[in-house]
Coordinates of C-alpha atoms in Angstrom, one line a residue:
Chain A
X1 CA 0.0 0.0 0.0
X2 CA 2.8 2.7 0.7
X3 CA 4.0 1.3 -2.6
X4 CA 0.5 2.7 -4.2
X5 CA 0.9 6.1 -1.6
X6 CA 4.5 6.6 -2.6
X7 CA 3.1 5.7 -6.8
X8 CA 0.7 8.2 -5.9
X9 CA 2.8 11.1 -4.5
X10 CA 5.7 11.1 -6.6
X11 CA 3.2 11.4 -9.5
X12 CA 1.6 14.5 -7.9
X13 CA 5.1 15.7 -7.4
X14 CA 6.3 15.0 -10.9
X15 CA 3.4 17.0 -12.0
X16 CA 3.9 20.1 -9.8
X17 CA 7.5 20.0 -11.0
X18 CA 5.9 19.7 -14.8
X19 CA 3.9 22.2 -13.9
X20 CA 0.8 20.2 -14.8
X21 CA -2.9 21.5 -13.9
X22 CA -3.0 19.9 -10.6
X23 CA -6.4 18.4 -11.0
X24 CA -4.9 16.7 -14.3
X25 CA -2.4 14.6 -12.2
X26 CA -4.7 14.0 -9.3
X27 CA -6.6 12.2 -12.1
X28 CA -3.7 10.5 -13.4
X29 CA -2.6 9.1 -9.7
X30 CA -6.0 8.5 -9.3
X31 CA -6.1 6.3 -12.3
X32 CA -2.9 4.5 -12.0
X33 CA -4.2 3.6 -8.2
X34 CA -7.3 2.3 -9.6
X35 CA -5.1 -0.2 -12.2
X36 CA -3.3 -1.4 -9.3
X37 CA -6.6 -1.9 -6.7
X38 CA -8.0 -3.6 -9.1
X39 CA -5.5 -5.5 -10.1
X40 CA -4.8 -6.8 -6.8
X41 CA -7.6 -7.4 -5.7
X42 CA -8.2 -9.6 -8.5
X43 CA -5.4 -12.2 -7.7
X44 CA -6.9 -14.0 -4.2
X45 CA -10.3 -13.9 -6.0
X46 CA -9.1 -15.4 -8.9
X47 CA -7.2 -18.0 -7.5
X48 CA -10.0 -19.3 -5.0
X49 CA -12.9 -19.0 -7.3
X50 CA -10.9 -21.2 -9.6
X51 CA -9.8 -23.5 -6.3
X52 CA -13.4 -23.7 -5.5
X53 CA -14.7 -24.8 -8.9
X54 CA -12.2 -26.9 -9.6
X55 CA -13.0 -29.2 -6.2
X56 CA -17.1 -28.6 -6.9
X57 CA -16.5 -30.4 -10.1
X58 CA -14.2 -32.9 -8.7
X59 CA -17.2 -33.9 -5.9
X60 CA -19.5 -33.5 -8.2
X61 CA -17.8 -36.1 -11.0
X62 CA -17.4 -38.4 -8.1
X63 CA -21.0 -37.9 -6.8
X64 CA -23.3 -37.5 -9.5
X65 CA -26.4 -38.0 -7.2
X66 CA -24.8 -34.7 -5.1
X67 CA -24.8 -32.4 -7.9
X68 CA -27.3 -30.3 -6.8
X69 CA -26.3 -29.9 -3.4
X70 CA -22.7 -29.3 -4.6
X71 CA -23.8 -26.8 -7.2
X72 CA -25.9 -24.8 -4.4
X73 CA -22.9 -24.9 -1.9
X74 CA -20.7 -24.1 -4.7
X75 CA -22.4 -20.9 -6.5
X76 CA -22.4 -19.7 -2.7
X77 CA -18.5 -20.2 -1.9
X78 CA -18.2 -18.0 -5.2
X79 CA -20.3 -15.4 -4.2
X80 CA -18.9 -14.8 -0.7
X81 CA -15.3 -15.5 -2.3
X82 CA -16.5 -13.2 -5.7
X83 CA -17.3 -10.3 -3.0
X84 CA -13.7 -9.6 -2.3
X85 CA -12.8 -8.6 -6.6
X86 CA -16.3 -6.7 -6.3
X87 CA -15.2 -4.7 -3.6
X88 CA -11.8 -4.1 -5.2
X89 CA -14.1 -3.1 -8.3
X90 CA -15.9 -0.7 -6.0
X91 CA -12.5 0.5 -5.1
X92 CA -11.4 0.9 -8.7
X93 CA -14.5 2.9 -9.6
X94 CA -14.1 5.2 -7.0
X95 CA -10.6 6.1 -7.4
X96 CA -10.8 6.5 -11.2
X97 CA -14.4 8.6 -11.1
X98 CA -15.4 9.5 -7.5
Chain B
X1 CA -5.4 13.7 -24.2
X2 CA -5.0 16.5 -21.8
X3 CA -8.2 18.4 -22.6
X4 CA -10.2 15.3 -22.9
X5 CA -9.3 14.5 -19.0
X6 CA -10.3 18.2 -18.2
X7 CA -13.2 17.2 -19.6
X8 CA -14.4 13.9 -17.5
X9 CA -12.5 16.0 -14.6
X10 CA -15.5 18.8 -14.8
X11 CA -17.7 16.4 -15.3
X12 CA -17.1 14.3 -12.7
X13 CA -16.7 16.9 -10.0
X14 CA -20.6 18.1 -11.0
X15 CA -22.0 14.4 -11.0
X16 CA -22.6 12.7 -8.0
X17 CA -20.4 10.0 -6.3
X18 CA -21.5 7.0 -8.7
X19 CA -21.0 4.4 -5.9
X20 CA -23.4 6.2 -3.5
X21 CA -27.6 5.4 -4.1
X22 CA -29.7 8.4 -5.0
X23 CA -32.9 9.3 -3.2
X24 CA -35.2 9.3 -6.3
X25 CA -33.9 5.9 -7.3
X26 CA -34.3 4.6 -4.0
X27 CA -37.7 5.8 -3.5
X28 CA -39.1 4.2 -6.9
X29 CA -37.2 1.0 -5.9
X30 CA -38.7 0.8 -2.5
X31 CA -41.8 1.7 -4.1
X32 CA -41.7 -0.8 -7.0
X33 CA -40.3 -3.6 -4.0
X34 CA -42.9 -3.2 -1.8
X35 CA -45.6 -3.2 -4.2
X36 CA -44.3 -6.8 -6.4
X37 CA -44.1 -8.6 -2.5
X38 CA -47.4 -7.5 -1.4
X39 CA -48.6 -8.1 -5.0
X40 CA -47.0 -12.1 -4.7
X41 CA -47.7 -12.7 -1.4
X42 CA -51.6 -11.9 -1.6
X43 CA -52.3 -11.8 -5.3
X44 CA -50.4 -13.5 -7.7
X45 CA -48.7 -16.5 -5.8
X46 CA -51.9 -18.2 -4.0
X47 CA -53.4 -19.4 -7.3
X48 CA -50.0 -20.8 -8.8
X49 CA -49.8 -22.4 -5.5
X50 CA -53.5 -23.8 -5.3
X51 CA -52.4 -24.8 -9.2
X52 CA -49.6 -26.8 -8.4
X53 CA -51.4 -28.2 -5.2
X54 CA -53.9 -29.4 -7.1
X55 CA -51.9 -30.6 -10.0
X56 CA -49.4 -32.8 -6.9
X57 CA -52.8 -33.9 -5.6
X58 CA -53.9 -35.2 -8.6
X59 CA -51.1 -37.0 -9.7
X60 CA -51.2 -38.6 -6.3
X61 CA -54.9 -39.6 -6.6
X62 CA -54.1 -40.9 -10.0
X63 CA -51.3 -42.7 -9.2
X64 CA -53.4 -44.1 -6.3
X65 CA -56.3 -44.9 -9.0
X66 CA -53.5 -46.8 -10.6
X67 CA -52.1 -48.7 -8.0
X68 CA -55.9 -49.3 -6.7
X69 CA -56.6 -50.9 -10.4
X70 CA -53.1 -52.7 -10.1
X71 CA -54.0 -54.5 -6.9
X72 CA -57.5 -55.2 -8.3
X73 CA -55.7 -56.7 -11.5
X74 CA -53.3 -59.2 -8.8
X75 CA -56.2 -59.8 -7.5
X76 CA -58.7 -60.9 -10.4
X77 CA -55.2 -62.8 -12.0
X78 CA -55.2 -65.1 -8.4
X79 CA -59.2 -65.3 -8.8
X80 CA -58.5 -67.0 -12.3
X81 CA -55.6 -68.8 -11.0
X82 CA -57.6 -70.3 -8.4
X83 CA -60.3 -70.9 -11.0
X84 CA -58.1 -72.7 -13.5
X85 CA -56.4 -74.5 -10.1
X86 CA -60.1 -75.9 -9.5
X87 CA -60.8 -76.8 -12.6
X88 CA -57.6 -79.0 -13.2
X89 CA -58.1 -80.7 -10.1
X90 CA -61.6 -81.0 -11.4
X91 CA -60.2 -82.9 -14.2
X92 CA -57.6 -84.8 -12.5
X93 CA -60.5 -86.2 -10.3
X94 CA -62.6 -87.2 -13.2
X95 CA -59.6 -88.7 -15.0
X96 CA -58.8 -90.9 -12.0
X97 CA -62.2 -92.2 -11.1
X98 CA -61.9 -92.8 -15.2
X99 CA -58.6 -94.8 -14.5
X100 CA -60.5 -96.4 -11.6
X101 CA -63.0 -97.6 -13.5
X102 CA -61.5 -98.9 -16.4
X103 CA -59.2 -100.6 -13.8
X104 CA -62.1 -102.3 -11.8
X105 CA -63.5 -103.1 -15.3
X106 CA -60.4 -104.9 -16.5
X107 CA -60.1 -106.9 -13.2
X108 CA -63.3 -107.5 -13.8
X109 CA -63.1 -108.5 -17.3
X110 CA -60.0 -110.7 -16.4
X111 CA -61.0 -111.9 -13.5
X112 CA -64.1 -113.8 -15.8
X113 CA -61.9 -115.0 -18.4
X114 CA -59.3 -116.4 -15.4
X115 CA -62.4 -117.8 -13.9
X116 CA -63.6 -118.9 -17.3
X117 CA -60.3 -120.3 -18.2
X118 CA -59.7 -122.1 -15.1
X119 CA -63.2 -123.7 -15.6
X120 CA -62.1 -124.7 -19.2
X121 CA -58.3 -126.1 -17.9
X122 CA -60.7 -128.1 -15.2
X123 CA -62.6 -129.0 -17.4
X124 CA -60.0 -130.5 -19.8
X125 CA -58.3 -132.0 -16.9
X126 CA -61.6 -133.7 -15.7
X127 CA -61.7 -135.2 -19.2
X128 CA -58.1 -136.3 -19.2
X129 CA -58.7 -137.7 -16.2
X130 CA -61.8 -139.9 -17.1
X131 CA -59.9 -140.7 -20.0
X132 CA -56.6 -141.4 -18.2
X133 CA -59.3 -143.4 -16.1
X134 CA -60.5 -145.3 -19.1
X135 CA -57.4 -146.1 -20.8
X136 CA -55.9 -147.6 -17.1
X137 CA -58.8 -149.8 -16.8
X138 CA -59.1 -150.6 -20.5
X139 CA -55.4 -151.3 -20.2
X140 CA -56.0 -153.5 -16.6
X141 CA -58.3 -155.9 -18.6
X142 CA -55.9 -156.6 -21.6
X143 CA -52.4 -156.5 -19.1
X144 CA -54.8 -159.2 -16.7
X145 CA -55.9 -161.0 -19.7
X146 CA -52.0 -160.8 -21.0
X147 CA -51.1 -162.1 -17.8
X148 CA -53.6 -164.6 -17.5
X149 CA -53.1 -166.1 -20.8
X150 CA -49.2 -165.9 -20.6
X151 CA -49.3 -168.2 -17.4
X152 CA -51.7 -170.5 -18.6
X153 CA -49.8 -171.0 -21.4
X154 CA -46.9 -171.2 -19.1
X155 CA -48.6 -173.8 -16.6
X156 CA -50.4 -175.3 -19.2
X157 CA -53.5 -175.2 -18.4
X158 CA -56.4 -172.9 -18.0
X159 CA -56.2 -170.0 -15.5
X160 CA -59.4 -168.2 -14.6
X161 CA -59.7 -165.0 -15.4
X162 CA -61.4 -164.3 -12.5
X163 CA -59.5 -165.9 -10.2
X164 CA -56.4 -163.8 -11.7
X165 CA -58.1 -160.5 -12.0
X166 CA -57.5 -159.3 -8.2
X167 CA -54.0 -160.1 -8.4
X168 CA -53.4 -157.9 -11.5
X169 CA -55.0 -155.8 -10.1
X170 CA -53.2 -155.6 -6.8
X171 CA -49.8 -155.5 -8.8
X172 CA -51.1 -152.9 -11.0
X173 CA -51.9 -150.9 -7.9
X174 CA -49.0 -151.4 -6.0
X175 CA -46.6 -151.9 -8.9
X176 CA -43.6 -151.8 -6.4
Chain C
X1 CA -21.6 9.3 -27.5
X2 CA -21.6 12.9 -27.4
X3 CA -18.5 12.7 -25.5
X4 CA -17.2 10.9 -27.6
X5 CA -17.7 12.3 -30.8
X6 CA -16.9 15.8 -29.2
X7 CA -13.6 14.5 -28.2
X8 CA -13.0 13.0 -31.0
X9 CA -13.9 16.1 -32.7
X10 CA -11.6 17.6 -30.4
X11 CA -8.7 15.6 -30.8
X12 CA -8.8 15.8 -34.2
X13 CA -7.1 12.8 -34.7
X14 CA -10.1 10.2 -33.7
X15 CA -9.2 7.8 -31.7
X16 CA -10.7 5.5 -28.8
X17 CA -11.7 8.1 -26.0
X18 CA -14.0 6.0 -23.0
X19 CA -17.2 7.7 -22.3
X20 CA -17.1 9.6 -18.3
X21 CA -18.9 6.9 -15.8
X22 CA -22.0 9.4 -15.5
X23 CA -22.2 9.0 -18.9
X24 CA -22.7 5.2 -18.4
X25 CA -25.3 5.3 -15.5
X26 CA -26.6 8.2 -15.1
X27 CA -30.1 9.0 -16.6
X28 CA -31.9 12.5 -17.5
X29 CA -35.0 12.9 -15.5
X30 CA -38.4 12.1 -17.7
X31 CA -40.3 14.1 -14.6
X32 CA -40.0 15.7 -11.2
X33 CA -36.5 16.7 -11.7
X34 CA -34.4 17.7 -8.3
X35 CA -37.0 15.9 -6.3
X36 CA -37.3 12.8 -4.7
X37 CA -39.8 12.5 -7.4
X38 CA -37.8 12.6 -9.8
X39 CA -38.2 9.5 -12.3
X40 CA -36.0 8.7 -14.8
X41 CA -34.6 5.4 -16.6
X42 CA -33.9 3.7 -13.5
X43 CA -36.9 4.5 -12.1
X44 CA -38.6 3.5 -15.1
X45 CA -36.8 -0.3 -15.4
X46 CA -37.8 -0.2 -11.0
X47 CA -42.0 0.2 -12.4
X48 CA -41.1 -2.5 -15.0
X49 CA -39.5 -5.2 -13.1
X50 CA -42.4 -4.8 -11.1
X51 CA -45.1 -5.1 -13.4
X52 CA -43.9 -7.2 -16.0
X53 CA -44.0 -10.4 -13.4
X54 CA -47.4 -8.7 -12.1
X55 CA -48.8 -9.2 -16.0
X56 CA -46.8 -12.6 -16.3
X57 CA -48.5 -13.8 -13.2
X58 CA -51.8 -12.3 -14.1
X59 CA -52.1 -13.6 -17.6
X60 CA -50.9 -17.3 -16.7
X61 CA -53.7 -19.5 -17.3
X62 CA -54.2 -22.4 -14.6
X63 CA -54.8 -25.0 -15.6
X64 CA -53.5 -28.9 -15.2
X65 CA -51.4 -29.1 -18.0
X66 CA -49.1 -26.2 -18.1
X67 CA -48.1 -24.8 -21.4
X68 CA -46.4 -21.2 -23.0
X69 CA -46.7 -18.6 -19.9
X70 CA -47.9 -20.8 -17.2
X71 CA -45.0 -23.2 -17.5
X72 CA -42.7 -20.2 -17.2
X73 CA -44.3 -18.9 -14.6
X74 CA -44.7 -21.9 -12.5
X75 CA -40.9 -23.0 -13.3
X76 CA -39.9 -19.7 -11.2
X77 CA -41.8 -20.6 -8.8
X78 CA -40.6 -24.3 -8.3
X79 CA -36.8 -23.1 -9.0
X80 CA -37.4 -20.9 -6.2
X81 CA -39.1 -23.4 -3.9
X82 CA -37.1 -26.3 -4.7
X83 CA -33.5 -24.5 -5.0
X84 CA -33.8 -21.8 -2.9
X85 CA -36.0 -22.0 0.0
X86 CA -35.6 -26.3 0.5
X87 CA -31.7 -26.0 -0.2
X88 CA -31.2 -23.5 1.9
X89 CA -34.0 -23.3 4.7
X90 CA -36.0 -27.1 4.5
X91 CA -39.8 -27.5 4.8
X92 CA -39.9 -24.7 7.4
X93 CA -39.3 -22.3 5.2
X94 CA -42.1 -21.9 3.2
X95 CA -43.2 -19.3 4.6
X96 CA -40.8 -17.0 3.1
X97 CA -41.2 -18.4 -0.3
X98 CA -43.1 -15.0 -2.0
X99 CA -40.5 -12.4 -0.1
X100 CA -37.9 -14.6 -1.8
X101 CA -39.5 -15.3 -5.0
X102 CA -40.2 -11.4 -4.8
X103 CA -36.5 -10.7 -4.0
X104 CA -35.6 -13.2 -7.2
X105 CA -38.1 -11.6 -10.0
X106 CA -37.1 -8.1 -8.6
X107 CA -33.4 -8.6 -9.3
X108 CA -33.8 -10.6 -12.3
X109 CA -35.7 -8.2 -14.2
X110 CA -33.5 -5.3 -13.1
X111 CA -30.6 -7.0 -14.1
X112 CA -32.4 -8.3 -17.4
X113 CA -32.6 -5.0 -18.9
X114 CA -29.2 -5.1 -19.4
X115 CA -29.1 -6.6 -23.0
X116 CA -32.9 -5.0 -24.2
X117 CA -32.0 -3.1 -26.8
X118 CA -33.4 0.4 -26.2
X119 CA -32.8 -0.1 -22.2
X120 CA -29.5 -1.6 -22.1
X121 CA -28.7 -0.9 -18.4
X122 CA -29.2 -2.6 -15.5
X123 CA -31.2 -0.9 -13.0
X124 CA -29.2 -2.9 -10.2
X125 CA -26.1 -1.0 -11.6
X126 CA -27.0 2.0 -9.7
X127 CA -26.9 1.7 -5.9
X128 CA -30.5 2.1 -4.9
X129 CA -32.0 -1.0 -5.4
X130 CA -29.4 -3.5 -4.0
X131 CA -29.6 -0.9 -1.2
X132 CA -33.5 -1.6 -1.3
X133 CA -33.2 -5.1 -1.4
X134 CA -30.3 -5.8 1.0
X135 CA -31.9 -3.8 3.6
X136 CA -35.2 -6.1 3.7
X137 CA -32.9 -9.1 3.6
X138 CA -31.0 -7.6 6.2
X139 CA -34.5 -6.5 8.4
X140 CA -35.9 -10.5 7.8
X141 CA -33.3 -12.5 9.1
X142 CA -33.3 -9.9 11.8
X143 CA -36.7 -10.1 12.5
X144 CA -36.7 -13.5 12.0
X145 CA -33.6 -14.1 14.8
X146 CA -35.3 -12.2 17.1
X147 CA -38.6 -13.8 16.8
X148 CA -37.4 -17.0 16.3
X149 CA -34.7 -17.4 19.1
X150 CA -36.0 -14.1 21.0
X151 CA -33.7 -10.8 21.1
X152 CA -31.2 -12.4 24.1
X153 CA -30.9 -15.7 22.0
X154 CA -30.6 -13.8 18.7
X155 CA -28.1 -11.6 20.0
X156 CA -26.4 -14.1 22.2
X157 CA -25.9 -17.2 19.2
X158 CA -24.9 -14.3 16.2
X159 CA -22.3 -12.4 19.0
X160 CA -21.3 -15.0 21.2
X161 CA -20.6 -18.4 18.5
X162 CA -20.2 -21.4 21.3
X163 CA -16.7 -23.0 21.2
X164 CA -14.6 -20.0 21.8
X165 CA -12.7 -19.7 24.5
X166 CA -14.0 -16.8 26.8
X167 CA -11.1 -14.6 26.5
X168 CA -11.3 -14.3 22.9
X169 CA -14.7 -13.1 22.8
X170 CA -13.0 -9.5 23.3
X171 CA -11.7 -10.2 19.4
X172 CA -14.5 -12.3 18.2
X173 CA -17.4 -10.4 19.5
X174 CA -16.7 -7.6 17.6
X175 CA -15.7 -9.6 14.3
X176 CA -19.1 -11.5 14.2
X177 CA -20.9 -8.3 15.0
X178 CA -19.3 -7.2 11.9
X179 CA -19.7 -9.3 9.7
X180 CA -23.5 -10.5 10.8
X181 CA -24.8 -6.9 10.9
X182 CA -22.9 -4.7 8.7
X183 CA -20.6 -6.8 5.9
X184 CA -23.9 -9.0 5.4
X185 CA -26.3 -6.3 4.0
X186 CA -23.6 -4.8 2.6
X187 CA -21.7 -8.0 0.9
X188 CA -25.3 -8.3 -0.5
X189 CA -25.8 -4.7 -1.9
X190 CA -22.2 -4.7 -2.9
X191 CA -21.7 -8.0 -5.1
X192 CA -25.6 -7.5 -7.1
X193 CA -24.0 -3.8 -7.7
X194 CA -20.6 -4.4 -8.2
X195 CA -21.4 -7.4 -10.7
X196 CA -24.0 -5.4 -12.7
X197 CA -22.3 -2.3 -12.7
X198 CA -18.8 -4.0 -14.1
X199 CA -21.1 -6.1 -16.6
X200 CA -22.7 -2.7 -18.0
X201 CA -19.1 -1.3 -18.0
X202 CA -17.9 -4.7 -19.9
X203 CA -20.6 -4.7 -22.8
X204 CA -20.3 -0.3 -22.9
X205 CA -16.6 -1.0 -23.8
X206 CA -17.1 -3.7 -26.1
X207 CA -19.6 -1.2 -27.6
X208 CA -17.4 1.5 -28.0
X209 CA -14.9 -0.7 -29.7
X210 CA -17.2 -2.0 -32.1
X211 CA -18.0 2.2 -33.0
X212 CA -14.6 3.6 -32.9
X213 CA -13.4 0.6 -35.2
X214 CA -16.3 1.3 -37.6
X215 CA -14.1 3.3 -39.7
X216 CA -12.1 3.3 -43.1
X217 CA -8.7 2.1 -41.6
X218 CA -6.4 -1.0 -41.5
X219 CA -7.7 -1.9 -38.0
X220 CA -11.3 -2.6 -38.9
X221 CA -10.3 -6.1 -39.7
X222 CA -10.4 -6.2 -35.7
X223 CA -14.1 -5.4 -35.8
X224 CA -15.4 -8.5 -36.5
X225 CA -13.7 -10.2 -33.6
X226 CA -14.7 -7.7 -31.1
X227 CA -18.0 -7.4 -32.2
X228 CA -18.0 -11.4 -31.4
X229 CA -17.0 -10.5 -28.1
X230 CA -19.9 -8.5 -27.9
X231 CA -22.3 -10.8 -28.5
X232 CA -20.5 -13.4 -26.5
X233 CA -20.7 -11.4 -23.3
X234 CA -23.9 -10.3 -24.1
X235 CA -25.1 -13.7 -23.7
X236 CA -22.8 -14.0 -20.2
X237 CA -24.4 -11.3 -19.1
X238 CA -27.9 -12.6 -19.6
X239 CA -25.8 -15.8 -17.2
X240 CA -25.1 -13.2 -15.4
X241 CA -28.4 -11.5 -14.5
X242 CA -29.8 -14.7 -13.7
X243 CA -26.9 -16.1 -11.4
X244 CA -26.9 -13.1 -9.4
X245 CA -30.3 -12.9 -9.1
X246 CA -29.9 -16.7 -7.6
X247 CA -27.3 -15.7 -5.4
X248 CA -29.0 -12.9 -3.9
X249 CA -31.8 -14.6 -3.0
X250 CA -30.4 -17.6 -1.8
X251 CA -27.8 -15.8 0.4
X252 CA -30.9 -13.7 1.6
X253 CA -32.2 -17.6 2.6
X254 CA -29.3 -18.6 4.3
X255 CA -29.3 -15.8 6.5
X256 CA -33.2 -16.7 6.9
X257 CA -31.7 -20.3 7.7
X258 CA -28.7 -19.1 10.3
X259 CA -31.8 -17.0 12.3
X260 CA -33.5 -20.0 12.4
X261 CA -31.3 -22.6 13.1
X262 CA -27.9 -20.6 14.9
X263 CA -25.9 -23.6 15.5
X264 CA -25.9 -25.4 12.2

């Protein structure tokens, strides 16, 4: 995170040195941020929706008669493990527009 | 690229935050909400319910009809099985009073043509006998008469037949 | 588009310039503009996904053999019934089968309006309505908690979670008041929002592609595949609308389920 601050900063400096409008570069840090929010947030996400699929399949190839149940259980995992990349969505949204 | 930014930069700074809800939204959500649940709950789900209530209970009553009518088939197909079980018995009884029948009959019938044989073979042994009887005393007279003559003409003079005739006749009985 | 072409205009040089976010969500009053009144597209697609299942529901026939609307109509319901309330809740629950067949036609025909062509946004892409919905999901399995286990038991089985060790009921009594009675209505508002929102945002910059490469130059050849894309995601989306209108009401269930039954 002080890796995104310090992103953040030096572009705000490099634009008062440049003598860039200063609402110009808060856009421009503001953007960058959002690429990286997102970004990150989109790697745990990522990983355990796949993680999660990938074992409701397996139970469900060895179960057949379970599908259902598995399915249920599973589109729930992904939606409390989906919320995490949605907030960083939120996230990215409000850095690049808010 | 620069202007362009300005541009979105204005523009954002006069719209609202576009994470945040707006009131007017809100309200015409609430009231559109509100409206479908009390609409579902009261109006439009009861009948679709009663619908498919009646729909599951009439399947169930026809799949009782069905199983009623299946038992009452089982039941009718021992019915007839019990029937045709009666009936062959039926016939096995007549056929074996049949077999007795003809049985007693054949005894019978044999029976009378032993009987009748027998009285036959009697018969014919009664005759042999007589004429097994007949012959033996035909053939006493001649082997007396042999006799006698053969020892008169032995002692040389005349034997009585008479006279002779019990001891043939002894000998003949008694041939040891 | 008027951004756009006014950029473009601007620029001089064409060019792909991404339409502002307002552009994207925000709607022009039709009436009753700077008042709580005031009705515009969302607004509009809110009256709609209301009345459209009204009509559906009104105009289904009943009778033995479903066919055409009835069979839609009464699919809803069962999917509801049989994958939402019995999966999550059991028997018991039947009782909130019309808030959540309500909370599932609701989403689903906000989100639906997505890929109409004249609509073409998701009314669940603005804030307000997950807001809506996740507050009376959040106000049932309240009410139901309370009135199911009373307000001590409620409180005491979603605060106090049996098999801690007293001493770290300082951490986790704060954690589980959390996430029970703040991340919950929010998770909900957030992920219908977030996911419709981010599938708008998806087809809008498929869109623009498909118009800024609609020109005389070398890199129209790339039309074709991107206007694929658009229809591809087009149809995810309509995957989309439909999942999340699943999810939501099936999380709103569980929490139902949880009220009811705290140690499961």
């Amino acid at each position: 995170m002080s890796f995104l601050a310090s992103t953040a900063a030096q572009v705000v400096e490099l634009a008062a040195e440049a003598e860039v409008d200063p609402a110009d570069a808060k856009a421009t840090a503001g953007a960058s941020s959002a690429g990286f929010a997102y970004g990150l947030a989109a790697i745990g996400p990522g990983i355990g929706i796949g993680y999660l699929v990938g074992q409701a399949v397996q139970a469900m190839a060895r179960q057949p008669e379970s599908a259902g149940q598995v399915q249920t259980t599973m589109f729930l995992g992904i939606a409390f493990t989906e919320a995490l990349a949605l907030i960083g969505f939120v996230v990215f949204i409000l850095l690049k527009f808010a | 690229m620069g202007s362009s930014v300005l541009l979105f930069a204005a523009e954002a700074e006069e719209a609202a935050n576009p994470i945040l809800p707006t009131l007017n939204e809100m309200f015409y959500g609430a009231i559109a909400f509100g409206l479908l649940f009390v609409l579902v709950k009261f109006v439009l789900l009861p009948p679709v319910q009663a619908t498919r209530e009646a729909r599951a209970s009439q399947i169930r009553g026809d799949l009782d009809a069905a199983e009623r009518a299946r038992s009452q088939a089982g039941s009718a197909a021992t019915e007839v099985d019990d029937q045709l079980a009666g009936v062959k018995a039926e016939a096995a009884a007549v056929v074996d009073a049949a077999r007795a029948e003809a049985e007693a009959e054949r005894a019978t019938i044999i029976g009378a043509a032993e009987a009748e044989a027998a009285s036959i073979r009697s018969a014919a042994e009664a005759e042999i006998e007589t004429a097994r009887a007949e012959a033996m005393s035909g053939a006493t007279a001649s082997v007396a008469e042999l006799a006698a003559d053969a020892a008169s003409r032995v002692m040389n003079r005349p034997i009585d037949l008479a006279s002779a005739q019990p001891v043939v006749d002894r000998y003949l009985s008694n041939p040891n | 588009m008027f951004t756009l072409f006014a950029a473009e205009a601007g620029e001089g040089g064409g060019g792909l310039v991404f339409p502002s976010i307002g552009n994207l969500v925000e709607w022009a009053p039709y009436f009753g503009e700077g008042t709580i009144f005031e009705f515009n597209k969302i607004g509009l697609i809110s009256m709609l996904a209301m009345l459209i299942p009204t009509v559906m529901f009104l105009l289904a026939k009943k009778d033995m053999v479903p066919a055409g609307l009835q069979n839609i109509v009464e699919s809803t319901v069962e999917f509801v019934e049989d994958q939402v309330v019995m999966s999550a809740i059991g028997a018991e629950g039947k009782k909130y089968l019309p808030l959540l067949l309500t909370i599932f036609m609701f989403v689903f025909w906000g989100n639906i309006f997505e890929v109409i062509p004249t609509f073409q946004m998701p009314a669940n892409a603005r804030m307000a309505n997950p807001v809506i919905l996740a507050l009376v999901a959040w106000a049932t399995f309240i009410g139901v908690g309370i009135k199911a286990q009373g307000f001590g038991g409620f409180m005491k089985s979603s605060l106090f979670p049996p098999g801690v060790p007293k001493a770290l009921y300082i951490l986790v009594t704060p954690i589980e008041f959390l996430s029970t009675f703040l991340l919950r209505p929010f998770g909900l508002a957030v992920r219908l929002f977030a996911n419709m929102l981010a599938g708008h945002i998806l087809l809008v910059t498929f869109g623009v592609l498909c118009i800024a490469l609609w020109q005389a130059s070398p890199l129209v050849i790339v039309l074709p595949f991107s206007f694929a894309t658009l229809v591809g995601l087009t149809g995810f989306e309509v995957m989309v609308s439909l999942i999340q209108a699943f999810v939501f009401s099936l999380l709103t269930a569980v929490y139902i389920s949880l009220s009811l039954h705290p140690h499961h």
